[in-house]
Amino acid sequence: AKFDMNIGWGRDWYWFFIEKIQALKAEKVKWPDDNFGTDIWVLTVDGTHCWINEPQHPTWSQDSKYFSHKYGKAGLNYELGISLAAGHLVWMKGPFKAGLNDVQIFTKKGLKRKLRATGKIAIGDGGYSGHPYQISTPNSHDASTQCRKFKSRALKRHERFNGLTKEFDCLSGRFRHSVDRFKNCFEAVCVICQYQVETDSPLYDILIEELMENDDE
């Protein structure tokens, strides 16, 4: 009604354009060609859950493999990686059933292998503990205030990007279409958010000299 068009006619066209936007992910969401240069800590990683309709199970009324602890309902999970230096999305993997936690996805679905092959390290929250050669988490070995602030700001900035995706209605509430359609929508939203970050809404800089001063001195 808002656009004064027939819903049946409009439905086909909006899926058409969603898929066109999604197709831009190969150009907009990619590992940098220079492999982040000489940097060792290169990105933050985190999973983001979205609520979906309860999938049908052949025996039970609910499928525990889809259970999202964040929503207490069925959900899907995407693994996202944000470049520390550029503040852009450089890794996107999914969707996965929300019953798989973030560290299981990291270990089994590709990013750990990618980091190991390239000799790089990601920064993740406490849920990623146990993989010190591929991912660094806030821990008691972060002796300096600078290191703790750097990790904290990096992870909070990642949450900011996750929040940008949830500003879209298709991801902020219950998604009522198929998993394939969810993939179309989620990846199209991430492409749009990537354009926002690159143009008018950049993510904040995590390296600000006044904030990174070492208070331990």
Coordinates of C-alpha atoms in Angstrom, one line a residue:
A1 CA 0.0 0.0 0.0
K2 CA 2.8 2.4 0.8
F3 CA 4.1 2.2 -2.8
D4 CA 0.6 1.9 -4.4
M5 CA 1.3 -1.4 -6.1
N6 CA -0.2 -4.9 -6.2
I7 CA 1.4 -7.1 -3.6
G8 CA 1.6 -10.1 -6.0
W9 CA 3.3 -8.1 -8.7
G10 CA 5.6 -6.4 -6.3
R11 CA 6.7 -9.6 -4.5
D12 CA 8.4 -11.0 -7.6
W13 CA 10.3 -7.8 -8.2
Y14 CA 11.5 -7.3 -4.6
W15 CA 13.0 -10.8 -4.6
F16 CA 14.6 -10.1 -8.0
F17 CA 16.3 -7.0 -6.6
I18 CA 17.3 -8.6 -3.3
E19 CA 19.1 -11.3 -5.3
K20 CA 20.8 -8.7 -7.4
I21 CA 22.1 -6.9 -4.3
Q22 CA 23.1 -10.2 -2.7
A23 CA 25.2 -11.0 -5.9
L24 CA 27.4 -7.9 -5.0
K25 CA 28.9 -9.8 -2.0
A26 CA 31.6 -11.2 -4.2
E27 CA 32.8 -7.7 -4.8
K28 CA 32.0 -6.0 -1.5
V29 CA 32.8 -8.8 1.1
K30 CA 36.1 -10.3 0.4
W31 CA 39.5 -11.2 1.9
P32 CA 42.0 -8.5 0.9
D33 CA 44.3 -9.3 -2.0
D34 CA 47.4 -8.4 0.0
N35 CA 46.3 -10.7 2.9
F36 CA 46.4 -7.8 5.3
G37 CA 50.1 -7.1 4.6
T38 CA 52.4 -7.6 7.6
D39 CA 49.6 -7.3 10.3
I40 CA 49.1 -10.4 12.5
W41 CA 45.9 -9.4 14.3
V42 CA 43.7 -8.7 11.3
L43 CA 40.0 -9.0 12.1
T44 CA 37.3 -9.5 14.8
V45 CA 35.0 -12.5 14.5
D46 CA 31.6 -13.0 15.9
G47 CA 28.4 -14.9 15.2
T48 CA 25.0 -13.1 14.9
H49 CA 21.7 -14.9 15.4
C50 CA 18.4 -14.2 13.6
W51 CA 15.0 -15.5 14.6
I52 CA 13.2 -17.7 12.1
N53 CA 10.0 -19.8 11.9
E54 CA 10.2 -23.1 13.6
P55 CA 11.4 -25.6 10.9
Q56 CA 9.4 -28.8 10.6
H57 CA 10.9 -31.9 12.2
P58 CA 9.8 -35.4 11.1
T59 CA 9.3 -36.6 14.7
W60 CA 9.2 -33.7 17.2
S61 CA 7.4 -30.4 17.3
Q62 CA 10.8 -28.6 17.6
D63 CA 14.3 -29.2 16.2
S64 CA 16.9 -28.6 18.9
K65 CA 19.6 -28.1 16.2
Y66 CA 18.0 -24.8 15.4
F67 CA 17.6 -23.6 19.0
S68 CA 19.1 -20.1 19.5
H69 CA 20.2 -19.4 23.0
K70 CA 20.0 -15.7 22.2
Y71 CA 16.3 -15.8 21.3
G72 CA 15.1 -18.9 23.1
K73 CA 13.5 -19.9 19.7
A74 CA 14.5 -21.3 16.4
G75 CA 17.2 -19.3 14.6
L76 CA 20.1 -19.2 12.2
N77 CA 23.6 -18.0 12.8
Y78 CA 26.1 -16.2 10.5
E79 CA 29.8 -15.8 11.2
L80 CA 31.1 -12.4 10.3
G81 CA 34.6 -11.0 10.3
I82 CA 35.4 -7.2 10.4
S83 CA 38.8 -5.9 9.4
L84 CA 40.7 -4.3 12.3
A85 CA 42.5 -1.8 10.0
A86 CA 39.8 -0.9 7.5
G87 CA 36.6 -1.4 9.6
H88 CA 35.0 -3.3 6.7
L89 CA 33.3 -6.7 6.5
V90 CA 35.8 -9.1 5.0
W91 CA 34.4 -12.5 6.0
M92 CA 30.8 -13.8 5.9
K93 CA 29.9 -17.5 6.3
G94 CA 26.5 -19.1 6.8
P95 CA 23.7 -19.6 7.5
F96 CA 24.2 -22.3 10.1
K97 CA 21.7 -23.8 12.4
A98 CA 21.8 -21.7 15.6
G99 CA 22.4 -24.9 17.7
L100 CA 26.0 -24.7 16.5
N101 CA 27.8 -22.3 18.8
D102 CA 30.3 -19.7 17.5
V103 CA 33.4 -21.7 18.3
Q104 CA 32.1 -24.8 16.6
I105 CA 31.4 -22.8 13.5
F106 CA 34.9 -21.2 13.7
T107 CA 36.6 -24.6 14.1
K108 CA 34.7 -26.6 11.6
K109 CA 33.5 -24.3 8.9
G110 CA 36.5 -22.5 7.4
L111 CA 37.8 -19.4 9.3
K112 CA 40.2 -21.2 11.6
R113 CA 41.6 -23.0 8.6
K114 CA 41.9 -19.7 6.7
L115 CA 43.7 -18.0 9.5
R116 CA 46.1 -21.0 10.0
A117 CA 47.0 -21.0 6.3
T118 CA 47.7 -17.3 6.2
G119 CA 49.4 -17.0 9.5
K120 CA 46.9 -14.4 10.8
I121 CA 45.0 -14.1 14.1
A122 CA 41.5 -12.9 14.8
I123 CA 40.1 -11.3 18.0
G124 CA 37.0 -12.8 19.5
D125 CA 35.0 -12.7 22.7
G126 CA 35.4 -15.2 25.6
G127 CA 33.3 -17.8 23.7
Y128 CA 36.2 -18.5 21.4
S129 CA 38.7 -19.6 24.1
G130 CA 40.9 -22.6 23.4
H131 CA 42.4 -21.6 20.0
P132 CA 45.2 -19.2 20.9
Y133 CA 47.1 -19.6 17.7
Q134 CA 44.2 -18.5 15.5
I135 CA 42.1 -16.3 17.8
S136 CA 42.9 -14.0 20.7
T137 CA 40.3 -13.4 23.4
P138 CA 40.3 -11.0 26.4
N139 CA 42.2 -12.9 29.0
S140 CA 44.5 -12.5 32.1
H141 CA 47.6 -12.5 29.9
D142 CA 46.6 -9.1 28.5
A143 CA 49.0 -7.4 30.8
S144 CA 48.8 -3.8 29.4
T145 CA 45.8 -1.5 29.6
Q146 CA 46.4 -0.7 25.9
C147 CA 45.9 -4.3 24.9
R148 CA 42.7 -4.6 26.9
K149 CA 41.3 -1.4 25.5
F150 CA 42.2 -2.4 22.0
K151 CA 40.4 -5.7 22.2
S152 CA 37.4 -4.2 23.9
R153 CA 37.0 -1.4 21.4
A154 CA 37.4 -3.9 18.5
L155 CA 34.8 -6.2 19.8
K156 CA 32.3 -3.4 20.5
R157 CA 32.8 -2.0 17.0
H158 CA 32.0 -5.5 15.7
E159 CA 28.7 -5.4 17.7
R160 CA 28.0 -2.1 16.1
F161 CA 28.1 -3.7 12.7
N162 CA 25.9 -6.5 13.9
G163 CA 23.5 -3.9 15.1
L164 CA 23.4 -2.2 11.7
T165 CA 22.1 -5.4 10.2
K166 CA 19.3 -5.6 12.7
E167 CA 18.0 -2.2 11.7
F168 CA 16.4 -4.0 8.8
D169 CA 13.0 -5.5 9.5
C170 CA 13.7 -8.7 7.7
L171 CA 16.5 -9.5 10.3
S172 CA 15.1 -7.7 13.4
G173 CA 12.0 -9.9 13.8
R174 CA 10.9 -13.4 12.9
F175 CA 11.9 -14.4 9.4
R176 CA 8.9 -16.3 7.9
H177 CA 10.3 -17.6 4.6
S178 CA 12.7 -20.4 3.7
V179 CA 16.3 -20.8 4.7
D180 CA 17.4 -20.0 1.1
R181 CA 15.3 -16.8 1.2
F182 CA 16.9 -15.9 4.5
K183 CA 20.4 -16.3 2.9
N184 CA 19.3 -13.9 0.1
C185 CA 18.1 -11.3 2.6
F186 CA 20.9 -11.6 5.1
E187 CA 23.7 -11.3 2.5
A188 CA 21.9 -8.4 0.7
V189 CA 21.6 -6.6 4.0
C190 CA 25.3 -7.1 4.7
V191 CA 26.2 -5.7 1.3
I192 CA 24.0 -2.6 2.0
C193 CA 25.7 -2.2 5.4
Q194 CA 29.1 -2.5 3.8
Y195 CA 28.2 0.4 1.4
Q196 CA 27.0 2.4 4.4
V197 CA 30.2 1.8 6.3
E198 CA 32.3 2.8 3.2
T199 CA 30.3 6.0 2.5
D200 CA 28.2 7.9 5.1
S201 CA 28.3 5.8 8.3
P202 CA 31.9 4.5 8.9
L203 CA 32.5 2.4 12.0
Y204 CA 34.6 4.3 14.6
D205 CA 38.3 4.1 14.7
I206 CA 39.6 1.7 17.3
L207 CA 43.1 3.3 17.5
I208 CA 42.6 6.7 19.2
E209 CA 45.8 7.8 20.9
E210 CA 44.2 9.5 23.9
L211 CA 42.1 6.3 24.6
M212 CA 45.0 3.9 24.0
E213 CA 47.3 5.6 26.5
N214 CA 48.8 3.1 29.0
D215 CA 47.3 3.9 32.4
D216 CA 49.6 1.4 34.0
E217 CA 52.6 3.7 33.6

